CSV table of C-alpha atoms in Angstrom, one decimal:
chain,number,residue,atom,x,y,z
Q,1,MET,CA,46.0,-18.1,-3.2
Q,2,LYS,CA,47.4,-20.1,-0.1
Q,3,LYS,CA,50.7,-18.3,-0.7
Q,4,LEU,CA,48.8,-15.1,-0.8
Q,5,VAL,CA,47.0,-15.5,2.1
Q,6,LEU,CA,50.3,-16.7,4.1
Q,7,LEU,CA,52.1,-13.2,2.5
Q,8,VAL,CA,49.2,-11.0,3.9
Q,9,ILE,CA,49.4,-12.9,7.1
Q,10,SER,CA,52.9,-12.6,7.6
Q,11,PHE,CA,53.4,-9.1,6.7
Q,12,LEU,CA,50.2,-7.8,8.9
Q,13,VAL,CA,52.6,-10.0,11.6
Q,14,LEU,CA,55.6,-8.3,10.9
Q,15,LEU,CA,53.6,-4.6,10.8
Q,16,SER,CA,52.4,-5.7,13.8
Q,17,CYS,CA,55.5,-6.2,16.0
Q,18,LYS,CA,57.3,-3.1,14.2
Q,19,ASN,CA,54.5,-1.0,15.7
Q,20,GLU,CA,54.8,-2.4,19.0
Q,21,ASP,CA,57.7,-0.3,20.7
Q,22,SER,CA,59.1,-2.4,23.4
Q,23,SER,CA,60.3,0.7,25.4
Q,24,LYS,CA,56.5,1.1,26.2
Q,25,LYS,CA,55.9,-2.2,27.2
Q,26,SER,CA,53.4,-2.4,29.8
Q,27,TYR,CA,54.8,-4.9,32.8
Q,28,PRO,CA,52.5,-5.4,35.8
Q,29,LYS,CA,53.8,-3.6,38.7
Q,30,LYS,CA,55.5,-5.7,41.4
Q,31,VAL,CA,53.0,-6.0,44.1
Q,32,GLN,CA,54.8,-5.5,47.4
Q,33,LYS,CA,52.7,-6.2,50.8
Q,34,THR,CA,54.1,-4.2,53.8
Q,35,THR,CA,53.1,-5.6,57.7
Q,36,GLU,CA,51.2,-3.6,59.8
Q,37,LYS,CA,54.8,-3.6,61.7
Q,38,GLU,CA,56.4,-2.1,58.7
Q,39,THR,CA,53.7,0.4,58.2
Q,40,THR,CA,53.8,1.8,61.2
Q,41,GLN,CA,57.5,2.2,61.4
Q,42,LYS,CA,57.1,3.9,58.2
Q,43,LYS,CA,55.2,6.4,60.5
Q,44,LEU,CA,57.2,6.7,62.8
Q,45,GLU,CA,59.9,7.8,60.7
Q,46,LYS,CA,58.4,11.0,58.7
Q,47,LYS,CA,57.1,13.8,61.0
Q,48,PRO,CA,54.9,15.3,62.9
Q,49,LYS,CA,54.3,12.3,65.1
Q,50,ARG,CA,50.9,11.3,66.2
Q,51,ILE,CA,50.4,9.5,69.2
Q,52,GLY,CA,47.8,7.5,67.1
Q,53,GLU,CA,50.9,6.3,65.5
Q,54,TYR,CA,52.6,4.1,68.7
Q,55,MET,CA,49.3,2.2,68.8
Q,56,SER,CA,49.9,-1.0,67.9
Q,57,ASP,CA,49.3,-4.4,67.9
Q,58,VAL,CA,52.2,-5.9,66.4
Q,59,GLU,CA,55.0,-3.9,67.7
Q,60,ASP,CA,55.2,-2.4,71.5
Q,61,TYR,CA,56.2,1.2,71.8
Q,62,PRO,CA,56.9,1.3,75.9
Q,63,TRP,CA,56.4,4.9,77.6
Q,64,ILE,CA,57.5,5.3,81.5
Q,65,GLY,CA,57.2,7.3,84.3
Q,66,LYS,CA,59.5,9.4,86.0
Q,67,HIS,CA,60.4,8.5,89.7
Q,68,ALA,CA,63.0,9.2,92.7
Q,69,ASP,CA,64.4,5.4,92.6
Q,70,PRO,CA,66.4,6.0,89.4
Q,71,ASN,CA,66.1,2.0,89.1
Q,72,SER,CA,62.7,2.1,88.8
Q,73,TYR,CA,60.7,1.5,85.1
Q,74,TYR,CA,56.7,1.8,86.4
Q,75,PRO,CA,54.8,2.4,85.8
Q,76,ARG,CA,55.0,1.2,81.9
Q,77,LEU,CA,52.4,1.9,79.4
Q,78,VAL,CA,52.3,0.6,76.1
Q,79,PHE,CA,49.1,1.6,73.8
Q,80,GLN,CA,47.2,-1.0,71.3
Q,81,LYS,CA,45.0,-0.7,69.3
Q,82,GLU,CA,41.7,-0.6,71.4
Q,83,PHE,CA,43.3,-0.7,75.1
Q,84,LEU,CA,46.4,0.8,76.9
Q,85,ILE,CA,48.7,-2.1,79.4
Q,86,TYR,CA,49.2,-0.1,82.3
Q,87,GLN,CA,52.1,-1.8,84.2
Q,88,PHE,CA,52.2,-0.5,87.9
Q,89,HIS,CA,54.9,-3.0,89.0
Q,90,GLY,CA,56.6,-5.9,87.8
Q,91,GLN,CA,53.7,-8.0,89.1
Q,92,CYS,CA,50.6,-5.7,88.4
Q,93,TYR,CA,49.1,-5.1,85.0
Q,94,TYR,CA,45.8,-3.1,83.8
Q,95,TRP,CA,44.3,-3.5,80.6
Q,96,PHE,CA,42.1,-0.5,80.0
Q,97,PHE,CA,39.7,0.5,77.2
Q,98,THR,CA,40.9,3.0,75.3
Q,99,ASN,CA,39.8,5.9,72.5
Q,100,HIS,CA,41.9,7.5,70.2
Q,101,TYR,CA,40.5,11.3,68.5
Q,102,TYR,CA,42.1,13.0,66.0
Q,103,THR,CA,40.1,16.1,65.5
Q,104,GLY,CA,42.0,18.8,65.4
Q,105,ALA,CA,44.0,17.8,68.4
Q,106,ASP,CA,45.6,14.4,68.4
Q,107,LYS,CA,44.6,12.4,72.1
Q,108,ILE,CA,44.1,8.9,73.1
Q,109,GLU,CA,41.1,8.6,75.9
Q,110,LEU,CA,42.0,6.0,79.1
Q,111,LEU,CA,38.2,4.2,80.0
Q,112,TRP,CA,38.3,3.5,83.3
Q,113,THR,CA,36.8,0.0,82.6
Q,114,TYR,CA,39.9,-2.3,82.9
Q,115,LYS,CA,40.6,-5.9,83.4
Q,116,THR,CA,43.9,-6.7,86.1
Q,117,ASP,CA,46.6,-9.8,86.2
Q,118,CYS,CA,48.0,-8.5,89.4
Q,119,LEU,CA,49.6,-10.4,92.1
Q,120,TYR,CA,49.9,-7.6,94.5
Q,121,GLU,CA,46.6,-5.6,93.7
Q,122,LEU,CA,46.7,-2.0,94.4
Q,123,LYS,CA,43.8,-1.3,96.8
Q,124,SER,CA,44.2,2.4,96.6
Q,125,ILE,CA,43.3,2.2,92.7
Q,126,LYS,CA,40.0,0.5,93.6
Q,127,ASN,CA,38.5,2.8,96.3
Q,128,SER,CA,37.6,6.6,97.0
Q,129,ASN,CA,40.5,7.4,99.6
Q,130,GLY,CA,38.2,9.8,101.4
Q,131,VAL,CA,38.0,11.7,97.6
Q,132,LYS,CA,34.2,12.9,96.5
Q,133,LYS,CA,35.3,12.4,92.8
Q,134,TYR,CA,36.6,9.3,91.8
Q,135,PRO,CA,36.8,7.2,88.8
Q,136,LYS,CA,34.1,4.5,88.6
Q,137,ASN,CA,33.3,1.9,85.8
Q,138,GLY,CA,33.0,3.4,82.1
Q,139,ASP,CA,34.6,7.2,83.1
Q,140,ALA,CA,36.6,9.0,80.7
Q,141,PHE,CA,40.1,8.7,83.1
Q,142,CYS,CA,42.2,10.9,81.2
Q,143,GLU,CA,43.8,11.7,78.0
Q,144,TYR,CA,47.0,11.1,76.8
Q,145,SER,CA,48.8,13.6,74.4
Q,146,LEU,CA,51.7,13.8,72.2
Q,147,VAL,CA,54.6,16.8,73.4
Q,148,ASN,CA,57.3,15.2,71.2
Q,149,ASP,CA,58.0,12.0,69.9
Q,150,SER,CA,59.7,11.2,73.4
Q,151,VAL,CA,57.4,12.7,76.0
Q,152,ILE,CA,53.5,12.3,76.4
Q,153,LYS,CA,51.5,15.0,78.5
Q,154,VAL,CA,48.6,13.3,80.8
Q,155,LYS,CA,45.6,15.3,81.7
Q,156,TYR,CA,43.5,13.3,84.5
Q,157,ASN,CA,39.7,14.0,84.8
Q,158,PHE,CA,40.3,13.3,88.6
Q,159,PRO,CA,43.6,15.1,89.8
Q,160,GLU,CA,42.5,15.1,93.5
Q,161,TRP,CA,41.9,11.4,93.8
Q,162,ILE,CA,45.2,11.1,91.5
Q,163,LYS,CA,46.8,13.3,93.8
Q,164,LYS,CA,45.7,10.8,97.1
Q,165,VAL,CA,46.6,7.7,95.4
Q,166,ASN,CA,50.1,8.7,94.8
Q,167,GLU,CA,50.1,9.7,98.2
Q,168,ILE,CA,49.3,6.6,99.7
Q,169,GLU,CA,51.2,4.5,97.4
Q,170,LYS,CA,54.0,6.8,98.3
Q,171,ASP,CA,55.2,7.1,94.7
Q,172,SER,CA,53.9,8.7,91.2
Q,173,ILE,CA,52.0,5.8,89.8
Q,174,PHE,CA,50.0,8.3,87.9
Q,175,PRO,CA,52.5,10.5,86.8
Q,176,HIS,CA,51.7,13.5,84.3
Q,177,TYR,CA,54.9,13.0,82.0
Q,178,PHE,CA,55.5,9.6,80.1
Q,179,TYR,CA,58.8,9.5,78.7
Q,180,ARG,CA,59.5,7.1,75.3
Q,181,GLU,CA,61.4,4.4,76.5
Q,182,SER,CA,64.8,3.5,74.9
Q,183,LYS,CA,65.1,0.1,73.7
Q,184,GLY,CA,68.3,-1.1,76.1
Q,185,SER,CA,66.7,0.8,79.1
Q,186,ILE,CA,65.2,-3.1,80.1
């Protein structure tokens, strides 16, 4: 009887091995973790690009304004997930809160709510400068939109004040276009 049971079990084992096709075995797939930096880089490689894809807390995607002085690379912008770092000059940084919108149009709105780290303050951006309509705490100051993968256009909500500040500072600290900074430019 034991031989018969052993024979039946052996037969069942052989039968189950034969029915299992090794080419159809389901092996667990490798899970590949990607970092935010890799994910952001992959997004930047495909077209069309959106300005929101340049917002990262991991990697900087700097943008610069054009100046009369070819050696200058200020002002300089870096978009992060919830705020914008606005570098007016080498020793003056402002952190502005932002909102990113993607509802048919891809825009980043800058709010006039900021924190500063400046050795030499720009007093003109804290004053009305004789203009009636100027930004106050919490105002929607401007909108950034992507023209192409290397140019951002800025629409200011206080154009008269922008013009006055640029005149006072004798420079375009609030330009209408920013250009993607090449890696070797600084």
